[in-house]
């Protein structure tokens, strides 16, 4: 197994560690583990592209690991009143819709690659989660980041659907 795929698996392994630290009321440690997991998201793709070792496993597991990381931590934060539930709902809905779009596209022989808006969306989500972990509940910065994250989430989702509109045309 190559290094990028190991980093993806490490990200998945770090998810329960992050959640356990959060449950133990150790927010700084939980945030540190979350940031480490987010860094593996950047590194695995960078190394895979730089070294030309992109794999089918990596193409599948990397975005799944990202979604599991973000959504599980967001759900915990929303349950604790640290992140607005509506924002988590927007993120979950967008992720399911884009995954559905990708499945339809694959069925027609198309691959929908991640776009730059999707990468900005993911980083906005990461910043929002860290703020929700480290700032007091209901802090204005967390709310502002939740609004920005939700906007980026909707915008990037709309961009995927617009760019792939031909997928919905009957053949």
CSV table of N, CA and C in Angstrom, one decimal:
chain,number,residue,atom,x,y,z
A,1,UNK,N,0.9,-1.2,0.0
A,1,UNK,CA,0.0,0.0,0.0
A,1,UNK,C,0.9,1.2,0.0
A,2,UNK,N,0.6,2.2,-0.9
A,2,UNK,CA,1.4,3.4,-1.0
A,2,UNK,C,1.1,4.4,0.1
A,3,UNK,N,2.0,5.4,0.2
A,3,UNK,CA,1.9,6.4,1.3
A,3,UNK,C,0.6,7.2,1.3
A,4,UNK,N,0.2,7.7,0.1
A,4,UNK,CA,-1.1,8.4,0.1
A,4,UNK,C,-2.3,7.6,0.6
A,5,UNK,N,-2.3,6.3,0.2
A,5,UNK,CA,-3.4,5.5,0.7
A,5,UNK,C,-3.3,5.2,2.2
A,6,UNK,N,-2.1,5.1,2.7
A,6,UNK,CA,-1.9,5.0,4.2
A,6,UNK,C,-2.3,6.2,4.9
A,7,UNK,N,-2.1,7.4,4.3
A,7,UNK,CA,-2.5,8.6,4.9
A,7,UNK,C,-4.1,8.7,5.0
A,8,UNK,N,-4.7,8.2,3.9
A,8,UNK,CA,-6.2,8.2,3.9
A,8,UNK,C,-6.7,7.3,5.0
A,9,UNK,N,-6.1,6.1,5.2
A,9,UNK,CA,-6.5,5.2,6.2
A,9,UNK,C,-6.2,5.8,7.6
A,10,UNK,N,-5.1,6.5,7.7
A,10,UNK,CA,-4.8,7.2,9.0
A,10,UNK,C,-5.9,8.2,9.3
A,11,UNK,N,-6.4,8.9,8.3
A,11,UNK,CA,-7.5,9.9,8.5
A,11,UNK,C,-8.7,9.2,9.1
A,12,UNK,N,-9.0,8.1,8.5
A,12,UNK,CA,-10.2,7.3,9.0
A,12,UNK,C,-10.0,6.8,10.4
A,13,UNK,N,-8.8,6.4,10.7
A,13,UNK,CA,-8.5,5.9,12.1
A,13,UNK,C,-8.5,7.1,13.1
A,14,UNK,N,-8.1,8.3,12.7
A,14,UNK,CA,-8.1,9.4,13.6
A,14,UNK,C,-9.6,9.9,13.9
A,15,UNK,N,-10.6,9.5,13.1
A,15,UNK,CA,-11.9,10.0,13.4
A,15,UNK,C,-12.4,9.6,14.8
A,16,UNK,N,-12.4,8.3,15.1
A,16,UNK,CA,-12.8,7.9,16.5
A,16,UNK,C,-12.0,8.5,17.6
A,17,UNK,N,-10.7,8.7,17.3
A,17,UNK,CA,-9.8,9.3,18.3
A,17,UNK,C,-10.2,10.7,18.6
A,18,UNK,N,-10.5,11.5,17.5
A,18,UNK,CA,-11.0,12.8,17.7
A,18,UNK,C,-12.3,12.9,18.4
A,19,UNK,N,-13.2,12.0,18.1
A,19,UNK,CA,-14.6,11.9,18.8
A,19,UNK,C,-14.4,11.5,20.2
A,20,UNK,N,-13.5,10.6,20.5
A,20,UNK,CA,-13.3,10.2,21.9
A,20,UNK,C,-12.7,11.4,22.7
A,21,UNK,N,-11.8,12.1,22.2
A,21,UNK,CA,-11.2,13.2,22.9
A,21,UNK,C,-12.3,14.3,23.1
A,22,UNK,N,-13.1,14.5,22.1
A,22,UNK,CA,-14.2,15.4,22.3
A,22,UNK,C,-15.2,15.0,23.4
A,23,UNK,N,-15.5,13.7,23.4
A,23,UNK,CA,-16.4,13.2,24.4
A,23,UNK,C,-15.8,13.3,25.8
A,24,UNK,N,-14.5,13.2,25.9
A,24,UNK,CA,-13.8,13.3,27.2
A,24,UNK,C,-13.6,14.8,27.6
A,25,UNK,N,-14.2,15.7,26.8
A,25,UNK,CA,-14.1,17.1,27.1
A,25,UNK,C,-12.7,17.6,27.1
A,26,UNK,N,-12.0,17.2,26.0
A,26,UNK,CA,-10.6,17.6,25.7
A,26,UNK,C,-10.6,18.3,24.4
A,27,UNK,N,-11.2,19.5,24.3
A,27,UNK,CA,-11.4,20.1,23.0
A,27,UNK,C,-10.1,20.5,22.3
A,28,UNK,N,-9.1,20.9,23.0
A,28,UNK,CA,-7.9,21.3,22.3
A,28,UNK,C,-7.2,20.1,21.7
A,29,UNK,N,-7.2,18.9,22.4
A,29,UNK,CA,-6.7,17.7,21.9
A,29,UNK,C,-7.5,17.2,20.7
A,30,UNK,N,-8.8,17.3,20.8
A,30,UNK,CA,-9.7,16.8,19.7
A,30,UNK,C,-9.5,17.7,18.5
A,31,UNK,N,-9.3,19.0,18.7
A,31,UNK,CA,-9.1,19.9,17.6
A,31,UNK,C,-7.7,19.6,16.9
A,32,UNK,N,-6.7,19.3,17.7
A,32,UNK,CA,-5.4,18.9,17.2
A,32,UNK,C,-5.5,17.7,16.4
A,33,UNK,N,-6.2,16.7,16.8
A,33,UNK,CA,-6.3,15.4,16.0
A,33,UNK,C,-7.1,15.7,14.8
A,34,UNK,N,-8.2,16.6,14.9
A,34,UNK,CA,-8.9,16.9,13.7
A,34,UNK,C,-8.0,17.6,12.6
A,35,UNK,N,-7.2,18.6,13.1
A,35,UNK,CA,-6.3,19.3,12.2
A,35,UNK,C,-5.3,18.3,11.6
A,36,UNK,N,-4.8,17.4,12.4
A,36,UNK,CA,-3.9,16.4,11.8
A,36,UNK,C,-4.6,15.6,10.7
A,37,UNK,N,-5.8,15.2,11.0
A,37,UNK,CA,-6.6,14.4,10.0
A,37,UNK,C,-6.8,15.3,8.7
A,38,UNK,N,-7.1,16.6,8.9
A,38,UNK,CA,-7.3,17.5,7.8
A,38,UNK,C,-6.0,17.6,7.0
A,39,UNK,N,-4.9,17.7,7.6
A,39,UNK,CA,-3.6,17.8,6.9
A,39,UNK,C,-3.3,16.5,6.1
A,40,UNK,N,-3.7,15.3,6.6
A,40,UNK,CA,-3.6,14.1,5.8
A,40,UNK,C,-4.4,14.2,4.5
A,41,UNK,N,-5.5,14.9,4.6
A,41,UNK,CA,-6.3,15.1,3.4
A,41,UNK,C,-5.6,15.8,2.3
A,42,UNK,N,-4.9,16.9,2.7
A,42,UNK,CA,-4.0,17.6,1.7
A,42,UNK,C,-2.9,16.8,1.3
A,43,UNK,N,-2.2,16.1,2.2
A,43,UNK,CA,-0.9,15.4,1.9
A,43,UNK,C,-1.2,14.2,1.0
A,44,UNK,N,-2.2,13.5,1.2
A,44,UNK,CA,-2.4,12.2,0.4
A,44,UNK,C,-2.6,12.6,-1.1
A,45,UNK,N,-3.4,13.6,-1.4
A,45,UNK,CA,-3.6,14.0,-2.8
A,45,UNK,C,-2.4,14.6,-3.4
A,46,UNK,N,-1.7,15.4,-2.6
A,46,UNK,CA,-0.5,16.1,-3.1
A,46,UNK,C,0.6,15.0,-3.5
A,47,UNK,N,0.8,14.1,-2.5
A,47,UNK,CA,1.8,13.1,-2.8
A,47,UNK,C,1.5,12.2,-3.9
A,48,UNK,N,0.2,11.8,-4.0
A,48,UNK,CA,-0.3,10.9,-5.1
A,48,UNK,C,-0.1,11.5,-6.4
A,49,UNK,N,-0.4,12.8,-6.5
A,49,UNK,CA,-0.3,13.5,-7.8
A,49,UNK,C,1.2,13.7,-8.2
A,50,UNK,N,1.9,14.2,-7.2
A,50,UNK,CA,3.3,14.5,-7.4
A,50,UNK,C,4.2,13.3,-7.8
A,51,UNK,N,3.9,12.2,-7.1
A,51,UNK,CA,4.6,11.0,-7.4
A,51,UNK,C,4.0,10.1,-8.5
A,52,UNK,N,2.8,10.5,-9.0
A,52,UNK,CA,2.2,9.7,-10.0
A,52,UNK,C,1.7,8.4,-9.6
A,53,UNK,N,1.2,8.3,-8.3
A,53,UNK,CA,0.7,7.1,-7.7
A,53,UNK,C,-0.7,7.1,-7.3
A,54,UNK,N,-1.5,7.7,-8.2
A,54,UNK,CA,-3.0,7.8,-8.0
A,54,UNK,C,-3.5,6.4,-8.2
A,55,UNK,N,-4.3,5.9,-7.2
A,55,UNK,CA,-4.9,4.6,-7.3
A,55,UNK,C,-6.4,4.7,-7.3
A,56,UNK,N,-7.0,3.6,-7.8
A,56,UNK,CA,-8.5,3.5,-7.7
A,56,UNK,C,-9.0,3.5,-6.3
A,57,UNK,N,-8.3,2.8,-5.4
A,57,UNK,CA,-8.6,2.9,-4.0
A,57,UNK,C,-8.6,4.3,-3.4
A,58,UNK,N,-7.5,5.0,-3.8
A,58,UNK,CA,-7.4,6.4,-3.4
A,58,UNK,C,-8.5,7.3,-3.9
A,59,UNK,N,-8.8,7.1,-5.2
A,59,UNK,CA,-9.9,8.0,-5.7
A,59,UNK,C,-11.2,7.7,-5.0
A,60,UNK,N,-11.5,6.5,-4.5
A,60,UNK,CA,-12.7,6.2,-3.8
A,60,UNK,C,-12.6,6.6,-2.3
A,61,UNK,N,-11.5,6.1,-1.7
A,61,UNK,CA,-11.4,6.2,-0.2
A,61,UNK,C,-11.2,7.7,0.2
A,62,UNK,N,-10.4,8.4,-0.5
A,62,UNK,CA,-10.1,9.8,-0.1
A,62,UNK,C,-11.3,10.7,0.1
A,63,UNK,N,-12.2,10.8,-0.9
A,63,UNK,CA,-13.4,11.6,-0.6
A,63,UNK,C,-14.3,11.0,0.4
A,64,UNK,N,-14.4,9.7,0.5
A,64,UNK,CA,-15.2,9.1,1.5
A,64,UNK,C,-14.7,9.4,2.9
A,65,UNK,N,-13.4,9.3,3.1
A,65,UNK,CA,-12.7,9.6,4.4
A,65,UNK,C,-13.0,11.1,4.8
A,66,UNK,N,-12.9,12.0,3.8
A,66,UNK,CA,-13.2,13.4,4.0
A,66,UNK,C,-14.6,13.6,4.5
A,67,UNK,N,-15.5,13.0,3.9
A,67,UNK,CA,-17.0,13.2,4.3
A,67,UNK,C,-17.2,12.6,5.6
A,68,UNK,N,-16.7,11.4,5.9
A,68,UNK,CA,-16.9,10.8,7.2
A,68,UNK,C,-16.3,11.7,8.3
A,69,UNK,N,-15.1,12.2,8.1
A,69,UNK,CA,-14.4,13.0,9.1
A,69,UNK,C,-15.3,14.2,9.4
A,70,UNK,N,-15.6,15.0,8.3
A,70,UNK,CA,-16.3,16.2,8.5
A,70,UNK,C,-17.7,16.0,9.1
A,71,UNK,N,-18.4,15.1,8.5
A,71,UNK,CA,-19.8,14.9,9.0
A,71,UNK,C,-19.9,14.3,10.4
A,72,UNK,N,-19.1,13.4,10.7
A,72,UNK,CA,-19.2,12.8,12.1
A,72,UNK,C,-18.9,13.8,13.1
A,73,UNK,N,-17.8,14.6,12.9
A,73,UNK,CA,-17.4,15.6,13.9
A,73,UNK,C,-18.5,16.7,13.9
A,74,UNK,N,-19.0,17.1,12.8
A,74,UNK,CA,-20.1,18.1,12.8
A,74,UNK,C,-21.3,17.7,13.5
A,75,UNK,N,-21.7,16.4,13.4
A,75,UNK,CA,-22.8,15.9,14.1
A,75,UNK,C,-22.6,16.0,15.6
A,76,UNK,N,-21.4,15.6,16.1
A,76,UNK,CA,-21.1,15.7,17.5
A,76,UNK,C,-21.2,17.2,17.9
A,77,UNK,N,-20.6,18.1,17.1
A,77,UNK,CA,-20.6,19.5,17.5
A,77,UNK,C,-22.1,20.1,17.5
A,78,UNK,N,-22.9,19.7,16.6
A,78,UNK,CA,-24.3,20.1,16.6
A,78,UNK,C,-25.0,19.6,17.8
A,79,UNK,N,-24.8,18.3,18.1
A,79,UNK,CA,-25.4,17.7,19.3
A,79,UNK,C,-25.1,18.4,20.6
A,80,UNK,N,-23.8,19.0,20.6
A,80,UNK,CA,-23.4,19.7,21.8
A,80,UNK,C,-23.7,21.2,21.7
A,81,UNK,N,-24.5,21.6,20.7
A,81,UNK,CA,-24.9,23.0,20.5
A,81,UNK,C,-23.7,23.9,20.1
A,82,UNK,N,-22.7,23.4,19.5
A,82,UNK,CA,-21.5,24.2,19.2
A,82,UNK,C,-21.5,24.6,17.7
A,83,UNK,N,-22.4,23.9,16.9
A,83,UNK,CA,-22.5,24.2,15.5
A,83,UNK,C,-24.0,24.1,15.1
A,84,UNK,N,-24.5,25.1,14.3
A,84,UNK,CA,-25.9,25.1,14.0
A,84,UNK,C,-26.3,23.8,13.2
A,85,UNK,N,-27.3,23.2,13.6
A,85,UNK,CA,-27.8,21.9,13.0
A,85,UNK,C,-28.1,22.2,11.5
A,86,UNK,N,-28.7,23.4,11.2
A,86,UNK,CA,-29.0,23.7,9.8
A,86,UNK,C,-27.8,23.6,8.9
A,87,UNK,N,-26.7,24.1,9.4
A,87,UNK,CA,-25.4,24.0,8.6
A,87,UNK,C,-25.0,22.6,8.4
A,88,UNK,N,-25.1,21.8,9.4
A,88,UNK,CA,-24.7,20.4,9.2
A,88,UNK,C,-25.7,19.7,8.2
A,89,UNK,N,-27.0,20.1,8.3
A,89,UNK,CA,-27.9,19.5,7.3
A,89,UNK,C,-27.6,19.9,5.9
A,90,UNK,N,-27.2,21.2,5.7
A,90,UNK,CA,-26.8,21.6,4.3
A,90,UNK,C,-25.6,20.8,3.8
A,91,UNK,N,-24.6,20.6,4.7
A,91,UNK,CA,-23.4,19.9,4.3
A,91,UNK,C,-23.8,18.5,4.0
A,92,UNK,N,-24.6,17.8,4.8
A,92,UNK,CA,-24.9,16.4,4.6
A,92,UNK,C,-25.7,16.3,3.3
A,93,UNK,N,-26.7,17.2,3.0
A,93,UNK,CA,-27.5,17.1,1.8
A,93,UNK,C,-26.6,17.3,0.6
A,94,UNK,N,-25.7,18.3,0.6
A,94,UNK,CA,-24.9,18.5,-0.6
A,94,UNK,C,-24.0,17.3,-0.8
A,95,UNK,N,-23.4,16.7,0.2
A,95,UNK,CA,-22.5,15.6,0.0
A,95,UNK,C,-23.3,14.4,-0.6
A,96,UNK,N,-24.5,14.1,-0.1
A,96,UNK,CA,-25.3,13.0,-0.6
A,96,UNK,C,-25.7,13.3,-2.1
A,97,UNK,N,-26.1,14.6,-2.4
A,97,UNK,CA,-26.5,14.9,-3.8
A,97,UNK,C,-25.3,14.8,-4.7
A,98,UNK,N,-24.1,15.3,-4.3
A,98,UNK,CA,-23.0,15.2,-5.2
A,98,UNK,C,-22.5,13.8,-5.4
A,99,UNK,N,-22.6,13.0,-4.3
A,99,UNK,CA,-22.2,11.5,-4.5
A,99,UNK,C,-23.2,10.8,-5.4
A,100,UNK,N,-24.5,11.2,-5.3
A,100,UNK,CA,-25.5,10.6,-6.2
A,100,UNK,C,-25.2,11.0,-7.7
A,101,UNK,N,-24.8,12.3,-7.9
A,101,UNK,CA,-24.4,12.8,-9.2
A,101,UNK,C,-23.3,12.0,-9.7
A,102,UNK,N,-22.3,11.8,-8.9
A,102,UNK,CA,-21.1,11.0,-9.3
A,102,UNK,C,-21.4,9.6,-9.7
A,103,UNK,N,-22.4,8.9,-8.9
A,103,UNK,CA,-22.8,7.6,-9.3
A,103,UNK,C,-23.5,7.5,-10.6
A,104,UNK,N,-24.4,8.5,-10.9
A,104,UNK,CA,-25.0,8.5,-12.2
A,104,UNK,C,-24.0,8.8,-13.3
A,105,UNK,N,-23.1,9.6,-13.0
A,105,UNK,CA,-22.0,9.9,-14.1
A,105,UNK,C,-21.2,8.7,-14.3
A,106,UNK,N,-20.8,8.0,-13.3
A,106,UNK,CA,-20.0,6.7,-13.5
A,106,UNK,C,-20.8,5.7,-14.3
A,107,UNK,N,-22.1,5.6,-14.0
A,107,UNK,CA,-22.9,4.7,-14.8
A,107,UNK,C,-22.9,5.0,-16.2
A,108,UNK,N,-22.7,6.3,-16.6
A,108,UNK,CA,-22.6,6.7,-18.0
A,108,UNK,C,-21.2,6.8,-18.5
A,109,UNK,N,-20.2,6.3,-17.7
A,109,UNK,CA,-18.9,6.3,-18.2
A,109,UNK,C,-18.1,7.6,-18.0
A,110,UNK,N,-18.7,8.5,-17.1
A,110,UNK,CA,-18.0,9.8,-16.8
A,110,UNK,C,-17.5,9.8,-15.4
A,111,UNK,N,-16.3,10.5,-15.2
A,111,UNK,CA,-15.8,10.6,-13.9
A,111,UNK,C,-15.8,12.1,-13.6
A,112,UNK,N,-16.4,12.5,-12.5
A,112,UNK,CA,-16.5,13.9,-12.0
A,112,UNK,C,-15.4,14.1,-11.0
A,113,UNK,N,-14.3,14.8,-11.4
A,113,UNK,CA,-13.2,15.1,-10.6
A,113,UNK,C,-13.6,16.3,-9.6
A,114,UNK,N,-12.9,16.3,-8.5
A,114,UNK,CA,-13.0,17.4,-7.6
A,114,UNK,C,-12.6,18.7,-8.2
A,115,UNK,N,-13.4,19.8,-8.0
A,115,UNK,CA,-13.0,21.1,-8.6
A,115,UNK,C,-12.5,22.0,-7.5
A,116,UNK,N,-12.0,23.1,-7.9
A,116,UNK,CA,-11.4,24.0,-6.9
A,116,UNK,C,-12.4,24.6,-5.9
A,117,UNK,N,-13.6,24.7,-6.4
A,117,UNK,CA,-14.7,25.2,-5.4
A,117,UNK,C,-14.9,24.1,-4.3
A,118,UNK,N,-14.8,22.9,-4.7
A,118,UNK,CA,-15.0,21.8,-3.7
A,118,UNK,C,-13.8,21.8,-2.7
A,119,UNK,N,-12.7,22.1,-3.2
A,119,UNK,CA,-11.5,22.2,-2.3
A,119,UNK,C,-11.6,23.4,-1.3
A,120,UNK,N,-12.1,24.5,-1.8
A,120,UNK,CA,-12.4,25.6,-1.0
A,120,UNK,C,-13.4,25.3,0.1
A,121,UNK,N,-14.5,24.6,-0.4
A,121,UNK,CA,-15.6,24.2,0.5
A,121,UNK,C,-15.1,23.4,1.6
A,122,UNK,N,-14.2,22.4,1.3
A,122,UNK,CA,-13.7,21.5,2.3
A,122,UNK,C,-12.9,22.2,3.3
A,123,UNK,N,-12.0,23.2,2.9
A,123,UNK,CA,-11.2,23.9,3.8
A,123,UNK,C,-12.1,24.9,4.7
A,124,UNK,N,-13.1,25.4,4.1
A,124,UNK,CA,-14.1,26.2,4.9
A,124,UNK,C,-14.7,25.4,6.0
A,125,UNK,N,-15.1,24.2,5.6
A,125,UNK,CA,-15.7,23.2,6.6
A,125,UNK,C,-14.6,23.0,7.7
A,126,UNK,N,-13.4,22.7,7.3
A,126,UNK,CA,-12.4,22.4,8.3
A,126,UNK,C,-12.2,23.6,9.3
A,127,UNK,N,-12.1,24.8,8.8
A,127,UNK,CA,-12.0,26.0,9.6
A,127,UNK,C,-13.2,26.2,10.6
A,128,UNK,N,-14.4,25.9,10.0
A,128,UNK,CA,-15.6,26.0,10.8
A,128,UNK,C,-15.6,25.0,12.0
A,129,UNK,N,-15.2,23.8,11.7
A,129,UNK,CA,-15.2,22.8,12.7
A,129,UNK,C,-14.2,23.1,13.8
A,130,UNK,N,-13.0,23.6,13.4
A,130,UNK,CA,-12.0,23.9,14.4
A,130,UNK,C,-12.5,25.1,15.3
A,131,UNK,N,-13.1,26.1,14.7
A,131,UNK,CA,-13.7,27.2,15.5
A,131,UNK,C,-14.8,26.7,16.4
A,132,UNK,N,-15.6,25.8,15.9
A,132,UNK,CA,-16.7,25.3,16.8
A,132,UNK,C,-16.1,24.5,18.0
A,133,UNK,N,-15.0,23.9,17.8
A,133,UNK,CA,-14.4,23.1,18.8
A,133,UNK,C,-13.7,24.0,19.9
A,134,UNK,N,-13.1,25.1,19.4
A,134,UNK,CA,-12.3,25.8,20.3
A,134,UNK,C,-12.9,27.1,20.9
A,135,UNK,N,-13.9,27.6,20.2
A,135,UNK,CA,-14.5,28.9,20.7
A,135,UNK,C,-15.7,28.5,21.6
A,136,UNK,N,-16.2,29.4,22.4
A,136,UNK,CA,-17.4,29.1,23.2
A,136,UNK,C,-18.6,28.9,22.3
A,137,UNK,N,-19.5,28.1,22.8
A,137,UNK,CA,-20.7,27.8,22.1
A,137,UNK,C,-21.4,29.1,21.7
A,138,UNK,N,-21.9,29.1,20.5
A,138,UNK,CA,-22.6,30.3,20.0
A,138,UNK,C,-21.8,31.5,19.6
A,139,UNK,N,-20.5,31.3,19.6
A,139,UNK,CA,-19.6,32.5,19.3
A,139,UNK,C,-19.9,33.0,17.9
A,140,UNK,N,-19.8,34.3,17.7
A,140,UNK,CA,-20.1,34.9,16.4
A,140,UNK,C,-19.2,34.4,15.3
A,141,UNK,N,-17.9,34.1,15.6
A,141,UNK,CA,-17.0,33.7,14.6
A,141,UNK,C,-17.4,32.3,14.0
A,142,UNK,N,-17.9,31.4,14.9
A,142,UNK,CA,-18.4,30.1,14.5
A,142,UNK,C,-19.6,30.3,13.6
A,143,UNK,N,-20.5,31.2,14.0
A,143,UNK,CA,-21.7,31.4,13.2
A,143,UNK,C,-21.3,32.0,11.9
A,144,UNK,N,-20.4,32.9,11.8
A,144,UNK,CA,-20.0,33.5,10.5
A,144,UNK,C,-19.4,32.4,9.7
A,145,UNK,N,-18.5,31.6,10.3
A,145,UNK,CA,-17.9,30.5,9.5
A,145,UNK,C,-19.0,29.5,9.0
A,146,UNK,N,-20.0,29.2,9.9
A,146,UNK,CA,-21.1,28.3,9.5
A,146,UNK,C,-21.8,28.9,8.3
A,147,UNK,N,-22.1,30.2,8.3
A,147,UNK,CA,-22.7,30.8,7.1
A,147,UNK,C,-21.9,30.7,5.9
A,148,UNK,N,-20.6,31.0,6.0
A,148,UNK,CA,-19.7,31.0,4.9
A,148,UNK,C,-19.5,29.5,4.4
A,149,UNK,N,-19.4,28.6,5.3
A,149,UNK,CA,-19.3,27.2,5.0
A,149,UNK,C,-20.6,26.7,4.2
A,150,UNK,N,-21.7,27.1,4.7
A,150,UNK,CA,-23.0,26.7,4.0
A,150,UNK,C,-23.1,27.3,2.6
A,151,UNK,N,-22.7,28.6,2.5
A,151,UNK,CA,-22.7,29.2,1.2
A,151,UNK,C,-21.7,28.5,0.2
A,152,UNK,N,-20.5,28.2,0.7
A,152,UNK,CA,-19.5,27.5,-0.2
A,152,UNK,C,-20.0,26.1,-0.5
A,153,UNK,N,-20.7,25.5,0.4
A,153,UNK,CA,-21.2,24.2,0.2
A,153,UNK,C,-22.3,24.2,-0.9
A,154,UNK,N,-23.2,25.1,-0.8
A,154,UNK,CA,-24.3,25.2,-1.8
A,154,UNK,C,-23.7,25.6,-3.1
A,155,UNK,N,-22.8,26.6,-3.1
A,155,UNK,CA,-22.1,27.1,-4.4
A,155,UNK,C,-21.4,25.9,-5.1
A,156,UNK,N,-20.5,25.2,-4.3
A,156,UNK,CA,-19.8,24.2,-5.0
A,156,UNK,C,-20.7,23.0,-5.4
A,157,UNK,N,-21.7,22.7,-4.7
A,157,UNK,CA,-22.7,21.7,-5.1
A,157,UNK,C,-23.3,22.1,-6.4
A,158,UNK,N,-23.8,23.4,-6.5
A,158,UNK,CA,-24.4,23.9,-7.7
A,158,UNK,C,-23.4,23.9,-8.9
A,159,UNK,N,-22.2,24.2,-8.6
A,159,UNK,CA,-21.2,24.1,-9.7
A,159,UNK,C,-21.0,22.7,-10.2
A,160,UNK,N,-21.0,21.7,-9.4
A,160,UNK,CA,-20.9,20.3,-9.8
A,160,UNK,C,-22.1,20.0,-10.7
A,161,UNK,N,-23.3,20.3,-10.3
A,161,UNK,CA,-24.5,20.0,-11.0
A,161,UNK,C,-24.5,20.7,-12.4
A,162,UNK,N,-24.1,22.0,-12.4
A,162,UNK,CA,-24.1,22.8,-13.6
A,162,UNK,C,-23.0,22.2,-14.6
A,163,UNK,N,-21.8,21.9,-14.1
A,163,UNK,CA,-20.8,21.4,-14.9
A,163,UNK,C,-21.1,20.0,-15.5
A,164,UNK,N,-22.0,19.3,-14.8
A,164,UNK,CA,-22.3,17.9,-15.2
A,164,UNK,C,-23.8,17.8,-15.7
A,165,UNK,N,-24.4,18.9,-16.1
A,165,UNK,CA,-25.8,18.8,-16.5
A,165,UNK,C,-26.0,17.9,-17.6
A,166,UNK,N,-25.0,17.6,-18.5
A,166,UNK,CA,-25.2,16.7,-19.6
A,166,UNK,C,-25.5,15.2,-19.1
A,167,UNK,N,-25.1,14.9,-17.8
A,167,UNK,CA,-25.3,13.6,-17.3
A,167,UNK,C,-26.8,13.3,-17.2
A,168,UNK,N,-27.6,14.3,-17.1
A,168,UNK,CA,-29.1,14.1,-16.9
A,168,UNK,C,-29.8,14.0,-18.2
A,169,UNK,N,-29.1,14.2,-19.3
A,169,UNK,CA,-29.8,14.1,-20.6
A,169,UNK,C,-29.9,12.6,-21.0
A,170,UNK,N,-31.1,12.3,-21.6
A,170,UNK,CA,-31.3,10.9,-22.0
A,170,UNK,C,-30.5,10.7,-23.3
A,171,UNK,N,-30.0,9.5,-23.4
A,171,UNK,CA,-29.1,9.1,-24.5
A,171,UNK,C,-29.9,8.6,-25.7
